mmCIF file of C-alpha atoms in Angstrom:
data_model
loop_
_atom_site.group_PDB
_atom_site.id
_atom_site.type_symbol
_atom_site.label_atom_id
_atom_site.label_comp_id
_atom_site.label_asym_id
_atom_site.label_seq_id
_atom_site.Cartn_x
_atom_site.Cartn_y
_atom_site.Cartn_z
ATOM 1 C CA MET A 1 198.377 133.214 1.664
ATOM 2 C CA ILE A 2 199.402 130.417 -0.694
ATOM 3 C CA SER A 3 196.491 128.247 0.336
ATOM 4 C CA MET A 4 194.120 131.166 -0.308
ATOM 5 C CA LYS A 5 195.523 131.518 -3.855
ATOM 6 C CA LYS A 6 195.181 127.785 -4.421
ATOM 7 C CA HIS A 7 191.607 127.905 -3.157
ATOM 8 C CA LEU A 8 190.768 130.825 -5.467
ATOM 9 C CA ILE A 9 192.350 129.157 -8.504
ATOM 10 C CA LEU A 10 190.669 125.847 -7.720
ATOM 11 C CA SER A 11 187.268 127.476 -7.380
ATOM 12 C CA GLN A 12 187.769 129.332 -10.677
ATOM 13 C CA LEU A 13 188.773 126.112 -12.447
ATOM 14 C CA THR A 14 185.757 124.332 -11.010
ATOM 15 C CA LEU A 15 183.478 127.114 -12.198
ATOM 16 C CA CYS A 16 184.994 127.053 -15.689
ATOM 17 C CA ALA A 17 184.689 123.278 -15.905
ATOM 18 C CA GLY A 18 181.068 123.463 -14.767
ATOM 19 C CA LEU A 19 180.240 126.103 -17.357
ATOM 20 C CA ALA A 20 181.972 124.131 -20.108
ATOM 21 C CA PHE A 21 180.067 120.976 -19.142
ATOM 22 C CA ALA A 22 176.780 122.886 -19.081
ATOM 23 C CA GLY A 23 177.561 124.249 -22.542
ATOM 24 C CA PHE A 24 178.241 120.773 -23.924
ATOM 25 C CA ALA A 25 175.074 119.398 -22.342
ATOM 26 C CA ALA A 26 173.004 122.251 -23.755
ATOM 27 C CA GLN A 27 174.542 121.749 -27.192
ATOM 28 C CA ALA A 28 173.762 117.999 -27.132
ATOM 29 C CA GLN A 29 170.148 118.744 -26.194
ATOM 30 C CA ASP A 30 169.853 121.309 -28.999
ATOM 31 C CA VAL A 31 170.597 118.716 -31.705
ATOM 32 C CA LYS A 32 167.278 118.034 -33.392
ATOM 33 C CA GLY A 33 167.236 115.584 -36.255
ATOM 34 C CA SER A 34 165.564 116.111 -39.597
ATOM 35 C CA ALA A 35 164.313 113.203 -41.700
ATOM 36 C CA GLN A 36 164.642 115.364 -44.798
ATOM 37 C CA ALA A 37 168.290 116.145 -44.029
ATOM 38 C CA GLY A 38 168.853 112.468 -43.206
ATOM 39 C CA GLN A 39 167.705 111.472 -46.687
ATOM 40 C CA GLY A 40 170.801 113.180 -48.090
ATOM 41 C CA LYS A 41 173.052 111.279 -45.670
ATOM 42 C CA VAL A 42 171.516 107.811 -45.863
ATOM 43 C CA TRP A 43 173.799 106.807 -48.737
ATOM 44 C CA LEU A 44 176.313 105.834 -46.053
ATOM 45 C CA CYS A 45 173.951 103.139 -44.796
ATOM 46 C CA ILE A 46 172.123 101.659 -47.765
ATOM 47 C CA GLY A 47 175.018 99.508 -49.006
ATOM 48 C CA CYS A 48 174.347 97.085 -46.155
ATOM 49 C CA HIS A 49 171.164 98.053 -44.347
ATOM 50 C CA SER A 50 168.811 98.215 -47.339
ATOM 51 C CA ILE A 51 169.425 94.624 -48.479
ATOM 52 C CA PRO A 52 166.842 92.192 -47.033
ATOM 53 C CA ASP A 53 168.467 89.323 -45.095
ATOM 54 C CA TYR A 54 171.973 90.621 -45.827
ATOM 55 C CA ARG A 55 174.755 89.000 -43.851
ATOM 56 C CA ALA A 56 178.155 90.623 -43.493
ATOM 57 C CA ASP A 57 181.075 88.247 -43.208
ATOM 58 C CA TYR A 58 183.631 90.568 -41.644
ATOM 59 C CA PRO A 59 184.805 90.303 -38.941
ATOM 60 C CA LEU A 60 182.229 87.574 -38.196
ATOM 61 C CA VAL A 61 179.090 86.435 -39.952
ATOM 62 C CA TYR A 62 176.610 89.041 -38.830
ATOM 63 C CA LYS A 63 172.997 89.559 -39.862
ATOM 64 C CA VAL A 64 172.712 93.219 -40.826
ATOM 65 C CA PRO A 65 169.487 94.706 -39.429
ATOM 66 C CA MET A 66 167.015 96.704 -41.461
ATOM 67 C CA LEU A 67 166.767 100.152 -39.883
ATOM 68 C CA GLY A 68 163.408 101.408 -41.148
ATOM 69 C CA GLY A 69 160.997 102.054 -38.290
ATOM 70 C CA GLN A 70 163.637 102.006 -35.550
ATOM 71 C CA ASN A 71 163.456 104.648 -32.830
ATOM 72 C CA ALA A 72 165.394 107.799 -33.829
ATOM 73 C CA ALA A 73 167.082 108.205 -30.443
ATOM 74 C CA TYR A 74 168.134 104.546 -30.484
ATOM 75 C CA ILE A 75 169.798 104.904 -33.894
ATOM 76 C CA ALA A 76 171.608 108.099 -32.878
ATOM 77 C CA SER A 77 172.705 106.471 -29.619
ATOM 78 C CA ALA A 78 173.946 103.338 -31.400
ATOM 79 C CA LEU A 79 175.922 105.425 -33.901
ATOM 80 C CA SER A 80 177.446 107.398 -31.052
ATOM 81 C CA ALA A 81 178.436 104.163 -29.300
ATOM 82 C CA TYR A 82 180.122 102.901 -32.488
ATOM 83 C CA LYS A 83 181.963 106.210 -32.815
ATOM 84 C CA LYS A 84 183.220 105.986 -29.217
ATOM 85 C CA GLY A 85 184.211 102.339 -29.630
ATOM 86 C CA GLU A 86 181.621 101.148 -27.101
ATOM 87 C CA ARG A 87 180.053 98.978 -29.809
ATOM 88 C CA LYS A 88 182.465 96.764 -31.702
ATOM 89 C CA HIS A 89 182.179 96.532 -35.474
ATOM 90 C CA PRO A 90 185.042 97.914 -37.559
ATOM 91 C CA THR A 91 182.937 99.033 -40.533
ATOM 92 C CA MET A 92 180.318 100.724 -38.384
ATOM 93 C CA ARG A 93 182.995 102.365 -36.264
ATOM 94 C CA SER A 94 184.713 103.907 -39.271
ATOM 95 C CA ILE A 95 181.417 105.134 -40.726
ATOM 96 C CA ALA A 96 180.230 106.546 -37.390
ATOM 97 C CA ALA A 97 183.591 108.273 -36.883
ATOM 98 C CA SER A 98 182.802 110.449 -39.900
ATOM 99 C CA LEU A 99 179.414 111.554 -38.507
ATOM 100 C CA SER A 100 178.623 114.608 -36.402
ATOM 101 C CA ASP A 101 175.966 114.567 -33.681
ATOM 102 C CA GLN A 102 173.689 116.351 -36.160
ATOM 103 C CA ASP A 103 174.300 113.685 -38.821
ATOM 104 C CA MET A 104 173.436 110.951 -36.324
ATOM 105 C CA ALA A 105 170.226 112.712 -35.277
ATOM 106 C CA ASP A 106 169.243 113.250 -38.934
ATOM 107 C CA LEU A 107 169.836 109.597 -39.815
ATOM 108 C CA GLY A 108 167.838 108.532 -36.767
ATOM 109 C CA GLU A 109 164.885 110.686 -37.794
ATOM 110 C CA TYR A 110 165.071 109.474 -41.395
ATOM 111 C CA TYR A 111 164.927 105.813 -40.399
ATOM 112 C CA ALA A 112 162.291 106.407 -37.721
ATOM 113 C CA ALA A 113 160.029 107.863 -40.428
ATOM 114 C CA GLN A 114 160.277 104.652 -42.493
ATOM 115 C CA THR A 115 157.566 102.155 -41.610
ATOM 116 C CA ALA A 116 156.086 99.029 -43.138
ATOM 117 C CA SER A 117 153.419 101.233 -44.728
ATOM 118 C CA SER A 118 155.984 103.616 -46.255
ATOM 119 C CA PRO A 119 156.123 103.484 -50.031
ATOM 120 C CA ASN A 120 158.653 101.032 -51.418
ATOM 121 C CA ASN A 121 161.806 102.960 -50.680
ATOM 122 C CA PRO A 122 165.195 101.511 -51.597
ATOM 123 C CA LEU A 123 166.790 103.756 -48.980
ATOM 124 C CA LYS A 124 165.093 102.082 -46.006
#
């Protein structure tokens, strides 16, 4: 009888965990970025990423990349990795920690829309 109860509880927990995981996966897939929304969030980035040939000197000398024209999914993925600590840069980690998945997707779309032929835009 006890093993039957354990089996029932275990199967219910497994089902709940599966449903929760499916919900998180569906929510992550539902995040669609907006370049227009990203324009209002890009102020977080321009202090370093909009300066041509800018080099940060903390924690090491690091050439800061220009983001305009990068793939939107790549930018969102990189921000997520900074937030999780998978990418190591203290400034980027603290900035990414303040961003939601939606913010990351919006910033990705904003920068993906910036190309060499975009008008001179100080925010790229």
